[in-house]
Amino acid sequence: METERSADEVFGLLSDEIRLDILRTVALAQNERKQTGVAALSFSDIYNRVEVDNTSKLSYHLGELTGIFLRKHDGGYAFTHAGEQMVRFVLSENYHQPSDIGSIETEGGCQFCGETTVRAVLEDQYFMVYCTVCDRGANAYRVRPAQVRERSGDDLIDAVIREQAADMLKARRGVCPDCAGRIETDVWDAADIPFPEERPVSFITMSECQDCLRFLSLPLPAAAAYHPESISFHWEHGVDILGSGVWEFNRYFHDGRWSSERADTNSEEYCVELRRDTSSLRLFLDKSAVVTRTERVRRRDQNEYQS
Ligand SMILES: [Zn+2]
Ligand SMILES: [Zn+2]
C-alpha cells in the first residue's frame, strides 16, 4: 500500500518519458470511455498503447506509479487525485510561458481618477489592468498558458472574469480554489498597508490558504459584493456581479456607490453599503469578513453619490 513519500521522491517518479506517457495514455482512455464511469485501463491495454520494450519494463514503471499517481481499480489502473491533477497539468501544457496578449482595451474603472476605459496586458505572467489616462493599476490576476492559447480580446477578458469570480466565490466561503484546503480571511485597515498613497477604499480583505498558501485580496465592498444577497440585489438592478471583472468594481469605489466603514468606532464589525438607484444593500461583516446579516434600505438621498 501507499507509504508516505516526500515531495522530491514523488516528483522524481515523473522524470521519465515512459511514465508520463502511461499517465497520458490512461487520461486519453478515460476520455474515450467517458460513458462508462471511472475508466481503468488494463495492463495489456496500456502495453498496447505505450511504447515500451517489454512487459517487465512496463510492470516496473506501473509499480512505481501505483500508490501515488495510479491506483488499482476494476482489474486495471485508474488515477489517484495526484495522478489526475498531474496529468491535467501535463496535457494543458501549463508549464509553458503564457503567450503575449498584446494590449486589450476594455471597460472598467480607475479607482483613482474615475476613467472608465482600461487596458489589459500580460506582465510577469499576470493579467494586469491599467487606467488608460493616469496609468495606475486597476487589477492584477494570474493567467495560465491554456487560458491564453485559444483566446484573445473580449473572449480572453471574459475567461479571466469567469475564473476570477469563481475563485472569489470559493474563497469567500473558505475553500481554496487551488487545493480545496481552508482559506482564512482577515480584514485590514487600508491605512495600515503601505500602498497606495491615495486610498479610495477603507478596508481590504486578505485571504490565505492554510495549506497551499494561495493568497487573494479584495477591497471589503467587493468581497461583500460576492454574497448571494448582493448578487441578487445587483441582478435586479441590471448588474451581473459574476460577469464583471474586479477592475469594473473600481468605478463604484470612485463614485462612492460602494463604501465600507466600521459598524462602530473601534468595532471589529464592519458595514458595507452597496447603492443602486434609490435602494441600498447593507451587509454587516465580522473580523473574518463573514457576512453576519444584511438589510435593504430605500434611499431618499439619491444624490449622496455622484453617478
Ligand atoms: Zn486613472
Ligand atoms: Zn490551497
Short mmCIF file of C-alpha atoms and ligand atoms in Angstrom, two decimals:
data_model
loop_
_atom_site.label_atom_id
_atom_site.label_comp_id
_atom_site.label_asym_id
_atom_site.label_seq_id
_atom_site.Cartn_x
_atom_site.Cartn_y
_atom_site.Cartn_z
CA MET A 1 0.00 0.00 0.00
CA GLU A 2 0.91 3.66 -0.22
CA THR A 3 3.70 4.80 2.02
CA GLU A 4 4.31 8.48 2.80
CA ARG A 5 6.76 9.80 0.25
CA SER A 6 8.50 13.13 0.25
CA ALA A 7 7.77 15.68 -2.49
CA ASP A 8 11.16 15.14 -4.15
CA GLU A 9 10.56 11.37 -4.35
CA VAL A 10 7.07 11.94 -5.75
CA PHE A 11 8.28 14.33 -8.45
CA GLY A 12 11.30 12.13 -9.12
CA LEU A 13 8.86 9.41 -10.18
CA LEU A 14 7.75 11.62 -13.07
CA SER A 15 11.11 12.38 -14.59
CA ASP A 16 10.70 9.55 -17.07
CA GLU A 17 9.11 9.80 -20.51
CA ILE A 18 7.55 6.28 -20.32
CA ARG A 19 5.80 7.09 -17.03
CA LEU A 20 4.44 10.39 -18.37
CA ASP A 21 3.29 8.50 -21.45
CA ILE A 22 1.48 5.99 -19.22
CA LEU A 23 -0.36 8.82 -17.43
CA ARG A 24 -1.30 10.48 -20.75
CA THR A 25 -2.49 7.13 -22.09
CA VAL A 26 -4.76 6.49 -19.10
CA ALA A 27 -6.22 10.03 -19.47
CA LEU A 28 -6.90 9.53 -23.19
CA ALA A 29 -8.53 6.15 -22.50
CA GLN A 30 -10.62 7.72 -19.76
CA ASN A 31 -11.69 10.42 -22.21
CA GLU A 32 -12.66 7.85 -24.87
CA ARG A 33 -14.68 5.82 -22.39
CA LYS A 34 -16.44 8.69 -20.67
CA GLN A 35 -19.82 6.98 -20.88
CA THR A 36 -18.81 4.13 -18.59
CA GLY A 37 -17.77 5.91 -15.39
CA VAL A 38 -14.30 5.55 -13.90
CA ALA A 39 -12.07 4.22 -16.63
CA ALA A 40 -9.49 1.74 -15.52
CA LEU A 41 -7.04 0.64 -18.16
CA SER A 42 -5.84 -2.94 -18.03
CA PHE A 43 -2.18 -3.90 -18.11
CA SER A 44 -2.50 -5.25 -21.66
CA ASP A 45 -4.33 -2.14 -22.90
CA ILE A 46 -1.56 0.04 -21.52
CA TYR A 47 1.07 -2.25 -23.05
CA ASN A 48 -0.64 -1.94 -26.47
CA ARG A 49 -0.69 1.85 -26.33
CA VAL A 50 2.59 2.79 -24.69
CA GLU A 51 5.94 2.44 -26.38
CA VAL A 52 7.88 0.23 -24.01
CA ASP A 53 10.36 -2.60 -24.76
CA ASN A 54 8.76 -5.44 -22.84
CA THR A 55 6.14 -6.33 -20.22
CA SER A 56 8.58 -6.50 -17.33
CA LYS A 57 9.68 -2.92 -18.02
CA LEU A 58 6.04 -1.79 -18.11
CA SER A 59 5.36 -3.75 -14.95
CA TYR A 60 8.26 -1.96 -13.23
CA HIS A 61 7.05 1.52 -14.26
CA LEU A 62 3.43 0.78 -13.30
CA GLY A 63 4.68 -0.44 -9.93
CA GLU A 64 6.49 2.86 -9.40
CA LEU A 65 3.44 4.95 -10.32
CA THR A 66 0.90 2.89 -8.37
CA GLY A 67 0.02 4.27 -4.99
CA ILE A 68 0.99 7.84 -5.87
CA PHE A 69 -0.32 8.63 -9.34
CA LEU A 70 -2.28 5.49 -10.20
CA ARG A 71 -4.42 3.09 -8.21
CA LYS A 72 -5.66 -0.42 -8.92
CA HIS A 73 -9.32 -0.32 -9.92
CA ASP A 74 -11.55 -2.94 -11.50
CA GLY A 75 -8.68 -5.14 -12.64
CA GLY A 76 -6.87 -2.17 -14.22
CA TYR A 77 -5.22 1.14 -13.43
CA ALA A 78 -7.00 4.43 -12.71
CA PHE A 79 -5.84 7.82 -11.43
CA THR A 80 -5.36 8.89 -7.86
CA HIS A 81 -6.15 12.56 -7.15
CA ALA A 82 -2.47 13.39 -7.56
CA GLY A 83 -2.30 11.48 -10.86
CA GLU A 84 -5.33 13.24 -12.21
CA GLN A 85 -4.08 16.69 -11.21
CA MET A 86 -0.63 15.99 -12.63
CA VAL A 87 -1.87 14.61 -15.96
CA ARG A 88 -4.21 17.58 -16.49
CA PHE A 89 -1.26 19.87 -15.85
CA VAL A 90 0.82 17.94 -18.39
CA LEU A 91 -1.95 17.79 -21.04
CA SER A 92 -2.78 21.51 -20.70
CA GLU A 93 0.94 22.30 -21.02
CA ASN A 94 0.52 24.88 -18.30
CA TYR A 95 4.22 24.52 -17.53
CA HIS A 96 5.00 26.78 -20.53
CA GLN A 97 5.00 30.58 -20.51
CA PRO A 98 1.69 32.16 -21.48
CA SER A 99 1.93 33.79 -24.91
CA ASP A 100 1.66 37.56 -25.16
CA ILE A 101 -1.84 39.02 -25.37
CA GLY A 102 -0.90 42.45 -26.67
CA SER A 103 -2.88 45.33 -25.18
CA ILE A 104 -6.66 44.93 -24.89
CA GLU A 105 -8.83 47.98 -24.24
CA THR A 106 -11.93 47.22 -22.25
CA GLU A 107 -14.48 48.71 -19.90
CA GLY A 108 -13.58 49.10 -16.30
CA GLY A 109 -12.86 51.77 -13.81
CA CYS A 110 -9.92 53.59 -12.35
CA GLN A 111 -10.38 53.90 -8.60
CA PHE A 112 -8.10 56.94 -8.59
CA CYS A 113 -9.20 59.19 -11.48
CA GLY A 114 -12.54 57.62 -12.40
CA GLU A 115 -11.68 56.87 -16.05
CA THR A 116 -13.85 54.05 -17.41
CA THR A 117 -11.58 52.71 -20.16
CA VAL A 118 -8.77 50.44 -19.06
CA ARG A 119 -6.19 48.36 -20.88
CA ALA A 120 -5.19 44.80 -20.08
CA VAL A 121 -1.69 43.49 -20.75
CA LEU A 122 0.29 40.43 -19.73
CA GLU A 123 3.11 41.27 -17.36
CA ASP A 124 5.22 38.79 -15.41
CA GLN A 125 2.61 36.13 -16.27
CA TYR A 126 -0.10 38.30 -14.70
CA PHE A 127 -3.15 39.82 -16.34
CA MET A 128 -2.60 43.46 -15.43
CA VAL A 129 -5.25 46.12 -15.88
CA TYR A 130 -4.19 49.77 -16.10
CA CYS A 131 -6.05 53.04 -16.36
CA THR A 132 -5.73 54.47 -19.90
CA VAL A 133 -5.46 58.02 -18.52
CA CYS A 134 -3.41 58.03 -15.31
CA ASP A 135 -1.79 54.62 -15.93
CA ARG A 136 -2.30 53.46 -12.37
CA GLY A 137 -3.11 49.81 -11.73
CA ALA A 138 -6.76 48.70 -11.63
CA ASN A 139 -6.32 44.97 -11.07
CA ALA A 140 -3.86 42.07 -11.32
CA TYR A 141 -4.78 38.42 -11.70
CA ARG A 142 -2.99 35.29 -12.72
CA VAL A 143 -3.20 33.99 -16.27
CA ARG A 144 -2.24 30.48 -17.27
CA PRO A 145 -0.97 29.41 -20.70
CA ALA A 146 -4.06 27.32 -21.55
CA GLN A 147 -6.24 30.32 -20.80
CA VAL A 148 -4.44 32.45 -23.38
CA ARG A 149 -3.77 29.79 -26.01
CA GLU A 150 -7.06 29.86 -27.89
CA ARG A 151 -8.36 33.21 -26.70
CA SER A 152 -7.83 36.87 -27.38
CA GLY A 153 -9.62 40.20 -26.92
CA ASP A 154 -13.06 40.10 -25.29
CA ASP A 155 -13.03 36.31 -25.21
CA LEU A 156 -9.91 36.34 -23.02
CA ILE A 157 -11.30 39.13 -20.82
CA ASP A 158 -14.42 37.02 -20.28
CA ALA A 159 -12.33 33.95 -19.37
CA VAL A 160 -10.42 35.97 -16.76
CA ILE A 161 -13.68 37.40 -15.35
CA ARG A 162 -15.26 33.95 -15.02
CA GLU A 163 -12.23 32.40 -13.37
CA GLN A 164 -11.74 35.31 -11.00
CA ALA A 165 -15.42 35.31 -9.97
CA ALA A 166 -15.44 31.54 -9.39
CA ASP A 167 -12.21 31.77 -7.35
CA MET A 168 -13.62 34.59 -5.25
CA LEU A 169 -16.90 32.75 -4.61
CA LYS A 170 -14.97 29.78 -3.24
CA ALA A 171 -12.52 31.87 -1.26
CA ARG A 172 -15.39 33.85 0.29
CA ARG A 173 -16.76 30.54 1.61
CA GLY A 174 -13.37 29.49 3.00
CA VAL A 175 -12.50 27.00 0.24
CA CYS A 176 -9.19 27.32 -1.59
CA PRO A 177 -9.78 27.48 -5.37
CA ASP A 178 -6.49 25.67 -5.93
CA CYS A 179 -6.25 22.86 -3.40
CA ALA A 180 -9.67 22.92 -1.66
CA GLY A 181 -7.89 23.50 1.67
CA ARG A 182 -9.06 26.04 4.23
CA ILE A 183 -8.88 29.74 3.34
CA GLU A 184 -8.76 32.16 6.24
CA THR A 185 -9.60 35.81 5.78
CA ASP A 186 -8.73 38.92 7.80
CA VAL A 187 -9.94 42.47 7.30
CA TRP A 188 -7.17 45.11 7.16
CA ASP A 189 -7.44 48.83 7.54
CA ALA A 190 -6.13 50.21 4.21
CA ALA A 191 -4.20 52.85 6.19
CA ASP A 192 -2.00 50.06 7.58
CA ILE A 193 -1.00 48.87 4.10
CA PRO A 194 1.90 50.85 2.59
CA PHE A 195 0.22 51.13 -0.83
CA PRO A 196 -1.09 53.20 -2.46
CA GLU A 197 -0.76 56.75 -1.19
CA GLU A 198 -4.36 57.51 -2.18
CA ARG A 199 -6.85 55.08 -0.67
CA PRO A 200 -10.23 55.00 -2.37
CA VAL A 201 -11.26 52.09 -0.13
CA SER A 202 -11.06 51.99 3.66
CA PHE A 203 -10.78 48.25 4.25
CA ILE A 204 -9.23 45.34 2.40
CA THR A 205 -9.65 41.60 2.84
CA MET A 206 -6.57 39.38 2.81
CA SER A 207 -7.30 35.68 2.30
CA GLU A 208 -4.72 32.94 2.53
CA CYS A 209 -4.91 29.19 2.10
CA GLN A 210 -3.58 27.45 5.20
CA ASP A 211 -2.37 24.53 3.07
CA CYS A 212 -1.02 25.76 -0.29
CA LEU A 213 -0.56 29.47 0.66
CA ARG A 214 -2.69 30.77 -2.25
CA PHE A 215 -3.33 34.43 -1.50
CA LEU A 216 -6.26 36.56 -2.61
CA SER A 217 -7.10 40.12 -1.73
CA LEU A 218 -10.16 42.28 -2.36
CA PRO A 219 -11.43 45.65 -1.21
CA LEU A 220 -14.02 44.89 1.50
CA PRO A 221 -17.02 46.14 -0.53
CA ALA A 222 -16.01 43.86 -3.43
CA ALA A 223 -15.67 40.91 -1.04
CA ALA A 224 -19.16 41.67 0.28
CA ALA A 225 -20.47 42.02 -3.29
CA TYR A 226 -19.96 38.26 -3.83
CA HIS A 227 -22.54 37.50 -1.13
CA PRO A 228 -25.71 35.90 -2.62
CA GLU A 229 -27.86 38.78 -1.36
CA SER A 230 -25.68 41.28 -3.23
CA ILE A 231 -25.55 39.14 -6.38
CA SER A 232 -29.35 39.09 -6.37
CA PHE A 233 -29.64 42.82 -5.46
CA HIS A 234 -27.35 43.83 -8.33
CA TRP A 235 -29.01 41.43 -10.77
CA GLU A 236 -32.35 43.12 -10.03
CA HIS A 237 -30.65 46.41 -10.94
CA GLY A 238 -29.15 45.10 -14.18
CA VAL A 239 -25.63 44.37 -12.91
CA ASP A 240 -24.16 40.87 -13.20
CA ILE A 241 -21.59 40.65 -10.38
CA LEU A 242 -20.34 37.24 -11.52
CA GLY A 243 -19.96 38.52 -15.09
CA SER A 244 -17.96 41.61 -14.06
CA GLY A 245 -14.21 41.92 -13.68
CA VAL A 246 -12.97 43.12 -10.31
CA TRP A 247 -11.47 46.07 -12.26
CA GLU A 248 -15.06 47.10 -13.18
CA PHE A 249 -15.96 47.44 -9.49
CA ASN A 250 -13.41 50.26 -9.14
CA ARG A 251 -15.87 52.76 -10.62
CA TYR A 252 -18.19 52.13 -7.66
CA PHE A 253 -15.41 52.96 -5.20
CA HIS A 254 -14.60 56.09 -7.14
CA ASP A 255 -18.17 57.43 -7.34
CA GLY A 256 -18.94 56.41 -3.75
CA ARG A 257 -21.65 53.89 -4.60
CA TRP A 258 -19.77 51.18 -2.71
CA SER A 259 -18.34 52.03 0.67
CA SER A 260 -17.23 50.39 3.89
CA GLU A 261 -16.81 51.53 7.48
CA ARG A 262 -16.54 50.14 10.98
CA ALA A 263 -20.02 49.40 12.37
CA ASP A 264 -18.96 51.37 15.49
CA THR A 265 -15.74 53.16 16.39
CA ASN A 266 -13.10 50.55 17.26
CA SER A 267 -15.60 47.81 16.49
CA GLU A 268 -14.40 44.66 14.78
CA GLU A 269 -17.66 44.59 12.90
CA TYR A 270 -17.82 46.29 9.51
CA CYS A 271 -20.68 47.69 7.49
CA VAL A 272 -20.55 47.72 3.70
CA GLU A 273 -23.09 49.72 1.77
CA LEU A 274 -23.80 48.95 -1.88
CA ARG A 275 -26.03 51.55 -3.53
CA ARG A 276 -28.13 51.29 -6.69
CA ASP A 277 -30.67 53.86 -7.85
CA THR A 278 -32.95 54.53 -4.89
CA SER A 279 -32.03 51.45 -2.87
CA SER A 280 -29.10 50.30 -0.82
CA LEU A 281 -27.97 46.96 0.43
CA ARG A 282 -26.10 46.97 3.73
CA LEU A 283 -24.03 43.99 4.72
CA PHE A 284 -22.50 43.55 8.17
CA LEU A 285 -19.29 41.54 8.32
CA ASP A 286 -17.24 40.23 11.21
CA LYS A 287 -13.44 40.48 11.50
CA SER A 288 -13.06 37.44 9.22
CA ALA A 289 -15.20 39.18 6.59
CA VAL A 290 -18.05 36.73 7.12
CA VAL A 291 -21.41 38.37 6.40
CA THR A 292 -23.47 38.12 9.60
CA ARG A 293 -26.58 39.98 8.47
CA THR A 294 -27.91 42.10 5.62
CA GLU A 295 -30.56 44.76 5.24
CA ARG A 296 -32.11 46.54 2.29
CA VAL A 297 -32.76 50.24 2.63
CA ARG A 298 -34.81 52.52 0.40
CA ARG A 299 -32.88 55.73 -0.03
CA ARG A 300 -34.27 59.22 -0.23
CA ASP A 301 -30.94 60.95 -0.83
CA GLN A 302 -30.28 59.89 -4.41
CA ASN A 303 -27.57 62.50 -4.76
CA GLU A 304 -25.49 61.08 -1.97
CA TYR A 305 -23.17 59.60 -4.58
CA GLN A 306 -22.16 61.08 -7.89
CA SER A 307 -23.38 58.95 -10.75
ZN ZN B 1 -6.82 56.70 -13.69
ZN ZN B 2 -4.84 25.97 -1.17
#
